[in-house]
Amino acid sequence: MDRGFFITFEGGDGSGKSTQIGILRDRLTEAGYDVVLTREPGGTQISEKIRDLILDPANGEMDDMTEAMLYAAARAQLVRQLIKPALAEGKVVICDRFVDSSIAYQAYGRGLGDAVGVINTYAVDDCMPDLTILLKLDPERGSNRIAGREHDRIEQASDAFHRKVYEGYLKLEEMYPERILGIDASGTIREIAEEISGRVNEIMSR
Ligand code: TYD
């Protein structure tokens, strides 16, 4: 490969993303690919500091626009410091959440609309995923799955917010069918993993 391959995972809280990311990473590594796994917000020292600021439940006063800009700032650093260099070296980059999270959570969930896409044009700098796996789970089921855990500032938001986020994801899936593969996350771990591998193999062998 002259340029690596960029895969992102998206989905609401409690959709089983981490499990599927681990399975795909292991499969690609076994197949001989050099895989870099990262996450948003975070993935670099600076972006992890921004993450702490955003998710801290003590920051209840944070304005929605501040939040959107902080996610974009964390992303700008991650794209330039880690994702682009890794892709240039021919690696496969798997990122747990990326710009679609900002569109779903900040544009749709917080209701900030088009401003979010505009800010993120600069953050992403043309480095869009080759494939995005969207794990679709009804938000009520998602919040039941994470009920026992301690919640960060975003997870604490209302059910109505999470419903809007979910609807935002469905719109994105409709808008970008070539890039976004939506999968019903209520299937078994194995079924979902097979569907993901099938699509990844198909696209990577093009
Ligand atoms: P994290 O613990 O990584 O959540 P998850 O395990 O569900 O991926 O926390 C990230 C939170 O930040 C999550 O609730 C989604 C939210 N988020 C946004 O609101 N906008 C964004 O651009 C990103 C990347 C995440």
GROMACS .gro file of C-alpha atoms and ligand atoms in nm:
model
  231
    1MET     CA    1   0.000   0.000   0.000
    2ASP     CA    2   0.138   0.345  -0.088
    3ARG     CA    3  -0.096   0.507   0.162
    4GLY     CA    4  -0.226   0.317   0.460
    5PHE     CA    5  -0.588   0.259   0.541
    6PHE     CA    6  -0.800   0.461   0.782
    7ILE     CA    7  -1.091   0.295   0.968
    8THR     CA    8  -1.310   0.465   1.228
    9PHE     CA    9  -1.569   0.322   1.466
   10GLU     CA   10  -1.878   0.511   1.573
   11GLY     CA   11  -2.182   0.445   1.784
   12GLY     CA   12  -2.369   0.554   2.089
   13ASP     CA   13  -2.254   0.488   2.443
   14GLY     CA   14  -2.273   0.115   2.524
   15SER     CA   15  -2.289  -0.010   2.162
   16GLY     CA   16  -2.003  -0.262   2.200
   17LYS     CA   17  -1.749  -0.061   2.001
   18SER     CA   18  -1.444  -0.149   2.210
   19THR     CA   19  -1.500  -0.524   2.174
   20GLN     CA   20  -1.527  -0.499   1.796
   21ILE     CA   21  -1.226  -0.269   1.769
   22GLY     CA   22  -1.017  -0.525   1.960
   23ILE     CA   23  -1.131  -0.810   1.736
   24LEU     CA   24  -1.058  -0.619   1.414
   25ARG     CA   25  -0.718  -0.506   1.541
   26ASP     CA   26  -0.621  -0.867   1.620
   27ARG     CA   27  -0.743  -0.994   1.284
   28LEU     CA   28  -0.556  -0.731   1.084
   29THR     CA   29  -0.241  -0.781   1.289
   30GLU     CA   30  -0.259  -1.157   1.231
   31ALA     CA   31  -0.301  -1.088   0.859
   32GLY     CA   32   0.032  -0.904   0.868
   33TYR     CA   33  -0.079  -0.540   0.874
   34ASP     CA   34   0.092  -0.282   1.089
   35VAL     CA   35  -0.204  -0.155   1.293
   36VAL     CA   36  -0.216   0.165   1.496
   37LEU     CA   37  -0.505   0.189   1.739
   38THR     CA   38  -0.612   0.525   1.872
   39ARG     CA   39  -0.914   0.701   2.016
   40GLU     CA   40  -1.099   1.028   2.030
   41PRO     CA   41  -1.097   1.254   2.210
   42GLY     CA   42  -0.738   1.164   2.291
   43GLY     CA   43  -0.459   0.964   2.130
   44THR     CA   44  -0.181   1.218   2.185
   45GLN     CA   45  -0.057   1.375   2.506
   46ILE     CA   46  -0.217   1.710   2.422
   47SER     CA   47  -0.544   1.553   2.303
   48GLU     CA   48  -0.568   1.341   2.620
   49LYS     CA   49  -0.537   1.659   2.828
   50ILE     CA   50  -0.818   1.816   2.624
   51ARG     CA   51  -1.019   1.494   2.680
   52ASP     CA   52  -0.988   1.528   3.058
   53LEU     CA   53  -1.115   1.885   3.034
   54ILE     CA   54  -1.414   1.792   2.817
   55LEU     CA   55  -1.530   1.482   3.005
   56ASP     CA   56  -1.477   1.603   3.363
   57PRO     CA   57  -1.822   1.599   3.529
   58ALA     CA   58  -1.707   1.905   3.732
   59ASN     CA   59  -1.713   2.115   3.411
   60GLY     CA   60  -2.091   2.144   3.402
   61GLU     CA   61  -2.065   2.512   3.302
   62MET     CA   62  -1.899   2.433   2.969
   63ASP     CA   63  -2.074   2.602   2.679
   64ASP     CA   64  -2.176   2.376   2.387
   65MET     CA   65  -1.961   2.574   2.142
   66THR     CA   66  -1.660   2.548   2.372
   67GLU     CA   67  -1.718   2.173   2.384
   68ALA     CA   68  -1.739   2.146   2.004
   69MET     CA   69  -1.420   2.346   1.960
   70LEU     CA   70  -1.232   2.140   2.218
   71TYR     CA   71  -1.325   1.815   2.039
   72ALA     CA   72  -1.206   1.973   1.714
   73ALA     CA   73  -0.883   2.092   1.878
   74ALA     CA   74  -0.809   1.744   2.013
   75ARG     CA   75  -0.876   1.609   1.662
   76ALA     CA   76  -0.652   1.863   1.487
   77GLN     CA   77  -0.360   1.748   1.702
   78LEU     CA   78  -0.435   1.377   1.656
   79VAL     CA   79  -0.466   1.407   1.276
   80ARG     CA   80  -0.135   1.591   1.239
   81GLN     CA   81   0.072   1.419   1.505
   82LEU     CA   82  -0.043   1.059   1.467
   83ILE     CA   83  -0.295   0.971   1.194
   84LYS     CA   84  -0.137   1.137   0.890
   85PRO     CA   85   0.219   1.023   0.967
   86ALA     CA   86   0.100   0.663   1.027
   87LEU     CA   87  -0.098   0.657   0.700
   88ALA     CA   88   0.203   0.799   0.516
   89GLU     CA   89   0.405   0.503   0.646
   90GLY     CA   90   0.145   0.263   0.502
   91LYS     CA   91  -0.008   0.164   0.837
   92VAL     CA   92  -0.369   0.079   0.911
   93VAL     CA   93  -0.511   0.332   1.157
   94ILE     CA   94  -0.815   0.233   1.360
   95CYS     CA   95  -0.970   0.520   1.552
   96ASP     CA   96  -1.236   0.481   1.821
   97ARG     CA   97  -1.463   0.773   1.719
   98PHE     CA   98  -1.376   1.056   1.480
   99VAL     CA   99  -1.545   1.353   1.314
  100ASP     CA  100  -1.883   1.176   1.279
  101SER     CA  101  -1.904   1.181   1.660
  102SER     CA  102  -1.887   1.560   1.651
  103ILE     CA  103  -2.160   1.576   1.388
  104ALA     CA  104  -2.383   1.336   1.583
  105TYR     CA  105  -2.318   1.469   1.936
  106GLN     CA  106  -2.249   1.839   1.883
  107ALA     CA  107  -2.430   1.926   1.556
  108TYR     CA  108  -2.740   1.708   1.617
  109GLY     CA  109  -2.731   1.631   1.991
  110ARG     CA  110  -2.639   1.981   2.112
  111GLY     CA  111  -2.815   2.141   1.818
  112LEU     CA  112  -2.514   2.343   1.696
  113GLY     CA  113  -2.588   2.253   1.333
  114ASP     CA  114  -2.359   2.339   1.042
  115ALA     CA  115  -2.100   2.524   1.253
  116VAL     CA  116  -1.965   2.188   1.367
  117GLY     CA  117  -1.885   2.072   1.013
  118VAL     CA  118  -1.718   2.405   0.938
  119ILE     CA  119  -1.489   2.395   1.244
  120ASN     CA  120  -1.399   2.037   1.166
  121THR     CA  121  -1.295   2.107   0.808
  122TYR     CA  122  -0.982   2.260   0.960
  123ALA     CA  123  -0.939   1.988   1.220
  124VAL     CA  124  -0.968   1.697   0.975
  125ASP     CA  125  -0.765   1.866   0.701
  126ASP     CA  126  -0.886   1.628   0.424
  127CYS     CA  127  -0.791   1.321   0.624
  128MET     CA  128  -1.127   1.140   0.608
  129PRO     CA  129  -1.170   0.770   0.693
  130ASP     CA  130  -1.170   0.512   0.413
  131LEU     CA  131  -1.431   0.320   0.611
  132THR     CA  132  -1.648   0.402   0.911
  133ILE     CA  133  -1.819   0.126   1.108
  134LEU     CA  134  -2.135   0.254   1.277
  135LEU     CA  135  -2.268   0.026   1.551
  136LYS     CA  136  -2.636   0.104   1.573
  137LEU     CA  137  -2.809   0.044   1.901
  138ASP     CA  138  -3.127   0.205   2.022
  139PRO     CA  139  -3.012   0.465   2.280
  140GLU     CA  140  -3.231   0.320   2.555
  141ARG     CA  141  -3.063  -0.019   2.522
  142GLY     CA  142  -2.723   0.150   2.516
  143SER     CA  143  -2.786   0.336   2.841
  144ASN     CA  144  -2.907   0.012   3.007
  145ARG     CA  145  -2.580  -0.155   2.908
  146ILE     CA  146  -2.369   0.113   3.077
  147ALA     CA  147  -2.603   0.158   3.375
  148GLY     CA  148  -2.361   0.010   3.631
  149ARG     CA  149  -2.064   0.232   3.533
  150GLU     CA  150  -1.965   0.578   3.652
  151HIS     CA  151  -2.075   0.834   3.391
  152ASP     CA  152  -1.866   1.110   3.232
  153ARG     CA  153  -2.010   1.452   3.148
  154ILE     CA  154  -2.143   1.345   2.806
  155GLU     CA  155  -2.290   1.017   2.929
  156GLN     CA  156  -2.478   1.211   3.197
  157ALA     CA  157  -2.673   1.408   2.932
  158SER     CA  158  -3.045   1.345   2.900
  159ASP     CA  159  -3.218   1.062   2.714
  160ALA     CA  160  -3.354   1.320   2.469
  161PHE     CA  161  -2.995   1.423   2.388
  162HIS     CA  162  -2.891   1.061   2.321
  163ARG     CA  163  -3.196   1.011   2.102
  164LYS     CA  164  -3.094   1.313   1.890
  165VAL     CA  165  -2.737   1.178   1.868
  166TYR     CA  166  -2.872   0.847   1.740
  167GLU     CA  167  -3.088   1.021   1.481
  168GLY     CA  168  -2.782   1.221   1.374
  169TYR     CA  169  -2.590   0.899   1.314
  170LEU     CA  170  -2.876   0.759   1.105
  171LYS     CA  171  -2.872   1.074   0.891
  172LEU     CA  172  -2.496   1.042   0.842
  173GLU     CA  173  -2.537   0.680   0.737
  174GLU     CA  174  -2.793   0.790   0.481
  175MET     CA  175  -2.574   1.073   0.353
  176TYR     CA  176  -2.251   0.873   0.314
  177PRO     CA  177  -2.346   0.514   0.225
  178GLU     CA  178  -2.013   0.459   0.046
  179ARG     CA  179  -1.807   0.534   0.354
  180ILE     CA  180  -2.032   0.442   0.646
  181LEU     CA  181  -2.127   0.081   0.714
  182GLY     CA  182  -2.416   0.073   0.961
  183ILE     CA  183  -2.449  -0.251   1.158
  184ASP     CA  184  -2.727  -0.357   1.394
  185ALA     CA  185  -2.540  -0.377   1.725
  186SER     CA  186  -2.800  -0.604   1.884
  187GLY     CA  187  -2.652  -0.903   1.696
  188THR     CA  188  -2.399  -1.138   1.859
  189ILE     CA  189  -2.034  -1.035   1.895
  190ARG     CA  190  -1.942  -1.298   1.638
  191GLU     CA  191  -2.202  -1.196   1.380
  192ILE     CA  192  -2.101  -0.833   1.403
  193ALA     CA  193  -1.730  -0.919   1.381
  194GLU     CA  194  -1.792  -1.124   1.064
  195GLU     CA  195  -1.983  -0.841   0.900
  196ILE     CA  196  -1.705  -0.596   0.981
  197SER     CA  197  -1.427  -0.826   0.857
  198GLY     CA  198  -1.617  -0.896   0.536
  199ARG     CA  199  -1.644  -0.528   0.451
  200VAL     CA  200  -1.289  -0.446   0.558
  201ASN     CA  201  -1.146  -0.726   0.341
  202GLU     CA  202  -1.355  -0.615   0.047
  203ILE     CA  203  -1.246  -0.254   0.067
  204MET     CA  204  -0.882  -0.320   0.148
  205SER     CA  205  -0.842  -0.553  -0.149
  206ARG     CA  206  -0.970  -0.293  -0.398
  207TYD     P1  207  -1.554   0.770   2.573
  207TYD     O1  208  -1.541   0.725   2.714
  207TYD     O2  209  -1.438   0.752   2.482
  207TYD     O3  210  -1.688   0.710   2.514
  207TYD     P2  211  -1.717   0.576   2.437
  207TYD     O4  212  -1.658   0.465   2.518
  207TYD     O5  213  -1.866   0.575   2.431
  207TYD     O6  214  -1.654   0.593   2.302
  207TYD     O7  215  -1.598   0.922   2.579
  207TYD     C1  216  -1.614   0.996   2.468
  207TYD     C2  217  -1.743   1.074   2.481
  207TYD     O8  218  -1.732   1.192   2.403
  207TYD     C3  219  -1.862   0.997   2.426
  207TYD     O9  220  -1.975   1.015   2.512
  207TYD     C4  221  -1.892   1.065   2.295
  207TYD     C5  222  -1.839   1.204   2.312
  207TYD     N1  223  -1.787   1.269   2.191
  207TYD     C6  224  -1.849   1.382   2.142
  207TYD    O10  225  -1.949   1.427   2.199
  207TYD     N2  226  -1.798   1.445   2.032
  207TYD     C7  227  -1.686   1.400   1.967
  207TYD    O11  228  -1.642   1.460   1.867
  207TYD     C8  229  -1.621   1.282   2.018
  207TYD     C9  230  -1.499   1.230   1.952
  207TYD    C10  231  -1.675   1.219   2.130
   0.00000   0.00000   0.00000
